[in-house]
mmCIF file of C-alpha atoms in Angstrom:
data_model
loop_
_atom_site.group_PDB
_atom_site.id
_atom_site.type_symbol
_atom_site.label_atom_id
_atom_site.label_comp_id
_atom_site.label_asym_id
_atom_site.label_seq_id
_atom_site.Cartn_x
_atom_site.Cartn_y
_atom_site.Cartn_z
ATOM 1 C CA UNK E 13 -27.043 -53.349 66.156
ATOM 2 C CA UNK E 14 -26.489 -56.192 68.551
ATOM 3 C CA UNK E 15 -24.240 -59.243 68.693
ATOM 4 C CA UNK E 16 -25.925 -62.108 70.498
ATOM 5 C CA UNK E 17 -24.149 -64.957 68.688
ATOM 6 C CA UNK E 18 -20.851 -63.335 67.711
ATOM 7 C CA UNK E 19 -22.320 -61.682 64.608
ATOM 8 C CA UNK E 20 -23.660 -58.129 64.297
ATOM 9 C CA UNK E 21 -27.315 -57.927 63.240
ATOM 10 C CA UNK E 22 -30.091 -55.339 63.413
ATOM 11 C CA UNK E 23 -32.753 -55.617 66.128
ATOM 12 C CA UNK E 24 -35.695 -53.501 67.236
ATOM 13 C CA UNK E 25 -36.703 -53.004 70.845
ATOM 14 C CA UNK E 26 -40.314 -52.289 71.767
ATOM 15 C CA UNK E 27 -39.920 -49.889 74.676
ATOM 16 C CA UNK E 28 -43.375 -50.598 76.116
ATOM 17 C CA UNK E 29 -42.973 -54.389 76.280
ATOM 18 C CA UNK E 30 -39.162 -54.613 76.219
ATOM 19 C CA UNK E 31 -39.537 -57.140 73.365
ATOM 20 C CA UNK E 32 -36.356 -57.517 71.311
ATOM 21 C CA UNK E 33 -36.975 -58.567 67.688
ATOM 22 C CA UNK E 34 -34.212 -59.644 65.334
ATOM 23 C CA UNK E 35 -34.613 -57.906 61.971
ATOM 24 C CA UNK E 36 -31.587 -59.207 60.038
ATOM 25 C CA UNK E 37 -30.062 -62.647 60.180
ATOM 26 C CA UNK E 38 -27.067 -62.859 57.904
ATOM 27 C CA UNK E 39 -23.475 -63.977 58.349
ATOM 28 C CA UNK E 40 -22.406 -60.503 57.238
ATOM 29 C CA UNK E 41 -22.040 -57.519 59.540
ATOM 30 C CA UNK E 42 -25.230 -55.405 59.584
ATOM 31 C CA UNK E 43 -24.906 -51.967 61.241
ATOM 32 C CA UNK E 44 -25.903 -48.286 61.132
ATOM 33 C CA UNK E 45 -29.674 -48.739 60.920
ATOM 34 C CA UNK E 46 -31.886 -45.767 60.019
ATOM 35 C CA UNK E 47 -35.682 -45.818 60.133
ATOM 36 C CA UNK E 48 -37.253 -45.216 56.735
ATOM 37 C CA UNK E 49 -39.879 -42.475 56.571
ATOM 38 C CA UNK E 50 -42.596 -45.121 56.065
ATOM 39 C CA UNK E 51 -41.930 -46.395 59.606
ATOM 40 C CA UNK E 52 -42.217 -49.953 58.270
ATOM 41 C CA UNK E 53 -38.650 -50.516 57.062
ATOM 42 C CA UNK E 54 -35.021 -49.767 57.890
ATOM 43 C CA UNK E 55 -31.992 -48.762 55.842
ATOM 44 C CA UNK E 56 -28.692 -50.212 57.053
ATOM 45 C CA UNK E 57 -25.083 -50.882 56.093
ATOM 46 C CA UNK E 58 -23.953 -54.446 55.411
ATOM 47 C CA UNK E 59 -20.889 -56.145 53.970
ATOM 48 C CA UNK E 60 -22.915 -59.092 52.612
ATOM 49 C CA UNK E 61 -21.844 -58.112 49.048
ATOM 50 C CA UNK E 62 -18.170 -58.288 50.035
ATOM 51 C CA UNK E 63 -17.895 -54.596 50.885
ATOM 52 C CA UNK E 64 -20.030 -52.015 52.662
ATOM 53 C CA UNK E 65 -23.277 -51.280 50.829
ATOM 54 C CA UNK E 66 -26.693 -49.914 51.813
ATOM 55 C CA UNK E 67 -29.718 -52.209 52.124
ATOM 56 C CA UNK E 68 -33.376 -51.775 53.024
ATOM 57 C CA UNK E 69 -35.392 -54.318 54.969
ATOM 58 C CA UNK E 70 -39.147 -54.311 55.577
ATOM 59 C CA UNK E 71 -40.238 -55.115 59.109
ATOM 60 C CA UNK E 72 -42.851 -57.588 57.892
ATOM 61 C CA UNK E 73 -42.586 -61.314 58.540
ATOM 62 C CA UNK E 74 -40.335 -62.000 55.506
ATOM 63 C CA UNK E 75 -37.669 -59.449 56.517
ATOM 64 C CA UNK E 76 -35.944 -59.860 53.131
ATOM 65 C CA UNK E 77 -33.205 -57.247 52.708
ATOM 66 C CA UNK E 78 -32.915 -55.522 49.328
ATOM 67 C CA UNK E 79 -29.676 -53.917 48.194
ATOM 68 C CA UNK E 80 -30.071 -50.176 47.545
ATOM 69 C CA UNK E 81 -26.578 -49.045 46.423
ATOM 70 C CA UNK E 82 -24.604 -50.399 43.499
ATOM 71 C CA UNK E 83 -22.307 -47.445 42.667
ATOM 72 C CA UNK E 84 -18.788 -47.268 44.159
ATOM 73 C CA UNK E 85 -17.072 -49.935 46.232
ATOM 74 C CA UNK E 86 -18.174 -48.569 49.602
ATOM 75 C CA UNK E 87 -21.445 -46.951 50.698
ATOM 76 C CA UNK E 88 -22.339 -46.640 54.371
ATOM 77 C CA UNK E 89 -24.156 -44.674 57.085
ATOM 78 C CA UNK E 90 -27.473 -44.136 55.238
ATOM 79 C CA UNK E 91 -29.664 -41.213 56.306
ATOM 80 C CA UNK E 92 -32.998 -40.578 54.584
ATOM 81 C CA UNK E 93 -34.102 -37.062 53.641
ATOM 82 C CA UNK E 94 -37.132 -35.566 55.384
ATOM 83 C CA UNK E 95 -39.250 -35.978 52.215
ATOM 84 C CA UNK E 96 -38.087 -39.602 51.802
ATOM 85 C CA UNK E 97 -36.835 -39.078 48.239
ATOM 86 C CA UNK E 98 -33.075 -39.129 48.879
ATOM 87 C CA UNK E 99 -30.549 -41.019 50.926
ATOM 88 C CA UNK E 100 -27.340 -39.370 52.162
ATOM 89 C CA UNK E 101 -24.360 -41.637 52.795
ATOM 90 C CA UNK E 102 -20.613 -41.938 53.004
ATOM 91 C CA UNK E 103 -19.247 -43.178 49.686
ATOM 92 C CA UNK E 104 -15.742 -44.090 48.532
ATOM 93 C CA UNK E 105 -14.988 -41.786 45.613
ATOM 94 C CA UNK E 106 -11.592 -41.378 43.926
ATOM 95 C CA UNK E 107 -9.747 -42.646 46.997
ATOM 96 C CA UNK E 108 -11.584 -40.505 49.562
ATOM 97 C CA UNK E 109 -14.557 -41.067 51.831
ATOM 98 C CA UNK E 110 -17.053 -38.406 50.779
ATOM 99 C CA UNK E 111 -20.681 -37.480 51.299
ATOM 100 C CA UNK E 112 -23.052 -38.459 48.515
ATOM 101 C CA UNK E 113 -26.801 -38.300 47.967
ATOM 102 C CA UNK E 114 -28.689 -41.086 46.237
ATOM 103 C CA UNK E 115 -31.960 -40.227 44.483
ATOM 104 C CA UNK E 116 -34.107 -43.197 45.514
ATOM 105 C CA UNK E 117 -36.305 -42.883 42.408
ATOM 106 C CA UNK E 118 -33.631 -42.720 39.705
ATOM 107 C CA UNK E 119 -30.862 -44.484 41.727
ATOM 108 C CA UNK E 120 -28.418 -41.744 40.670
ATOM 109 C CA UNK E 121 -25.668 -41.024 43.215
ATOM 110 C CA UNK E 122 -24.248 -37.497 43.372
ATOM 111 C CA UNK E 123 -21.011 -36.967 45.324
ATOM 112 C CA UNK E 124 -21.232 -33.621 47.137
ATOM 113 C CA UNK E 125 -17.925 -33.255 48.998
ATOM 114 C CA UNK E 126 -14.240 -33.576 48.165
ATOM 115 C CA UNK E 127 -12.642 -34.400 51.522
ATOM 116 C CA UNK E 128 -10.549 -37.460 52.262
ATOM 117 C CA UNK E 129 -12.425 -38.464 55.435
ATOM 118 C CA UNK E 130 -15.974 -37.040 55.371
ATOM 119 C CA UNK E 131 -18.503 -38.952 57.474
ATOM 120 C CA UNK E 132 -21.744 -38.926 59.486
ATOM 121 C CA UNK E 133 -24.130 -36.998 57.204
ATOM 122 C CA UNK E 134 -27.323 -35.588 58.710
ATOM 123 C CA UNK E 135 -30.121 -33.818 56.805
ATOM 124 C CA UNK E 136 -31.416 -30.446 57.978
ATOM 125 C CA UNK E 137 -35.113 -30.614 58.906
ATOM 126 C CA UNK E 138 -36.004 -28.789 55.666
ATOM 127 C CA UNK E 139 -33.932 -31.234 53.570
ATOM 128 C CA UNK E 140 -31.916 -28.472 51.879
ATOM 129 C CA UNK E 141 -28.587 -28.975 53.688
ATOM 130 C CA UNK E 142 -26.456 -31.744 55.132
ATOM 131 C CA UNK E 143 -24.132 -31.347 58.092
ATOM 132 C CA UNK E 144 -21.236 -33.801 58.286
ATOM 133 C CA UNK E 145 -17.969 -34.486 60.053
ATOM 134 C CA UNK E 146 -14.660 -33.988 58.276
ATOM 135 C CA UNK E 147 -10.994 -33.440 59.135
ATOM 136 C CA UNK E 148 -9.249 -30.113 59.667
ATOM 137 C CA UNK E 149 -5.603 -31.095 59.937
ATOM 138 C CA UNK E 150 -5.435 -33.571 62.796
ATOM 139 C CA UNK E 151 -8.761 -32.502 64.351
ATOM 140 C CA UNK E 152 -12.332 -33.337 63.576
ATOM 141 C CA UNK E 153 -14.428 -30.492 62.180
ATOM 142 C CA UNK E 154 -17.954 -29.914 60.922
ATOM 143 C CA UNK E 155 -19.077 -28.739 57.502
ATOM 144 C CA UNK E 156 -22.335 -28.201 55.669
ATOM 145 C CA UNK E 157 -23.206 -28.752 52.025
ATOM 146 C CA UNK E 158 -26.394 -28.117 50.071
ATOM 147 C CA UNK E 159 -28.054 -31.236 48.668
ATOM 148 C CA UNK E 160 -27.308 -30.057 45.129
ATOM 149 C CA UNK E 161 -23.633 -29.449 46.032
ATOM 150 C CA UNK E 162 -23.689 -25.763 45.060
ATOM 151 C CA UNK E 163 -22.966 -24.458 48.571
ATOM 152 C CA UNK E 164 -20.333 -25.646 51.059
ATOM 153 C CA UNK E 165 -19.079 -24.146 54.303
ATOM 154 C CA UNK E 166 -16.701 -25.310 57.004
ATOM 155 C CA UNK E 167 -17.851 -24.637 60.571
ATOM 156 C CA UNK E 168 -14.820 -23.726 62.623
ATOM 157 C CA UNK E 169 -14.131 -24.651 66.213
ATOM 158 C CA UNK E 170 -11.284 -23.324 68.328
ATOM 159 C CA UNK E 171 -11.032 -26.478 70.397
ATOM 160 C CA UNK E 172 -12.115 -30.065 70.571
ATOM 161 C CA UNK E 173 -12.431 -32.887 68.114
ATOM 162 C CA UNK E 174 -16.014 -32.876 66.820
ATOM 163 C CA UNK E 175 -17.730 -35.871 65.235
ATOM 164 C CA UNK E 176 -21.124 -37.388 64.460
ATOM 165 C CA UNK E 177 -23.279 -34.241 64.049
ATOM 166 C CA UNK E 178 -27.073 -34.314 63.919
ATOM 167 C CA UNK E 179 -29.666 -31.640 63.215
ATOM 168 C CA UNK E 180 -32.249 -31.022 65.894
ATOM 169 C CA UNK E 181 -35.731 -31.745 64.548
ATOM 170 C CA UNK E 182 -38.068 -28.822 64.005
ATOM 171 C CA UNK E 183 -40.286 -28.256 67.047
ATOM 172 C CA UNK E 184 -43.929 -29.217 66.541
ATOM 173 C CA UNK E 185 -46.176 -26.373 65.433
ATOM 174 C CA UNK E 186 -48.802 -25.536 67.955
#
């Protein structure tokens, strides 16, 4: 995400040539880009519908963004599952920001957590679990939840304020 004209849009940077390419061009705020598994498109959060929703844009010449989420008044921070079939996100549900998983085929959204301020979901490399940030009193904490919602566990920390977790990718097999 970059603001070159006072508005936040999504760009790509070719590391070899240092070429910066604008991907979105909308008056809305476009942030939190995530590469799709096809390598030819991006998921991102935008308020172009009046509130935060998830969109997908192909990196072809047209660069026409398509809205992905329509459930709930707020959906943000998209993260695609390793198999490409689901999208984890932060969703506003019953007054709390919770972690949900959208089945990209059926468009069904399942809310997995019940916290008031859950954020930053990240899929495990095998796609079975999500790690996310939540609140433990006044401090940030981490928790995990299975993608079907049947298992949840808080990961305790004696100190610090943890946020924005990410799974390490599986090492290549050799």
